[in-house]
Amino acid sequence: GAFTVRPALPSNFRKYYERGDFPIALEHDTKGNKIAWKVEIEKLDYHHYLPLFFDGLSETDHPYEFFAREGCHNLLEHGGPKILPVIPQLIIPLKTALDTRNVKVICTVLKVIQHLILSGDLIGEALVPYYRAILPILNLFLTHRLN
């Protein structure tokens, strides 16, 4: 049916993580886990890394899911003006994650989209041309009730 969870193909994020291409490590803290960046986030190439982390949003396995989610939030927090030019490259990973129809993944993607829009000026406006790619899946779940 329309709400059947579709298995996500292994993402590029998983491949890059397994090869050790990301400058990240898991840091255990008293408040839980967080990402320890091996380089300053501000110095990263956003055209390369941000789409890869967004690609990992469709992951459901640990540690990929954690690193993708936290990495997206960290990059969006520190990105500033570097985020806006990368918007077109983020749409396909977002759509891929939404197309899994996994409720947990969709919730994560919605939180990341929210953070994305709040992370800089004109980002919300930059997403408008891509609504046709993003909104149909959300429309499916708009009226979906579990009870």
mmCIF file of C-alpha atoms in Angstrom, residues 8 11 17-18 25 33 56 62 81 91-92 95 109-110 112 121 133 142:
data_model
loop_
_atom_site.group_PDB
_atom_site.id
_atom_site.type_symbol
_atom_site.label_atom_id
_atom_site.label_comp_id
_atom_site.label_asym_id
_atom_site.label_seq_id
_atom_site.Cartn_x
_atom_site.Cartn_y
_atom_site.Cartn_z
ATOM 1 C CA ALA A 8 16.287 2.147 1.577
ATOM 2 C CA SER A 11 23.416 5.275 0.881
ATOM 3 C CA TYR A 17 31.651 6.343 6.440
ATOM 4 C CA GLU A 18 32.897 2.764 6.074
ATOM 5 C CA ALA A 25 34.395 10.199 15.461
ATOM 6 C CA ASN A 33 26.728 10.716 22.332
ATOM 7 C CA GLY A 56 22.489 9.448 5.200
ATOM 8 C CA HIS A 62 23.334 2.624 14.115
ATOM 9 C CA PRO A 81 26.096 31.593 4.002
ATOM 10 C CA ILE A 91 16.676 17.853 -2.769
ATOM 11 C CA ILE A 92 17.358 14.343 -4.124
ATOM 12 C CA LYS A 95 13.272 12.972 -1.498
ATOM 13 C CA VAL A 109 13.849 14.611 7.756
ATOM 14 C CA LEU A 110 11.162 17.088 8.852
ATOM 15 C CA VAL A 112 16.308 18.631 9.485
ATOM 16 C CA ASP A 121 18.247 33.930 5.116
ATOM 17 C CA ALA A 133 9.532 16.888 -5.222
ATOM 18 C CA LEU A 142 -0.821 14.411 6.424
#
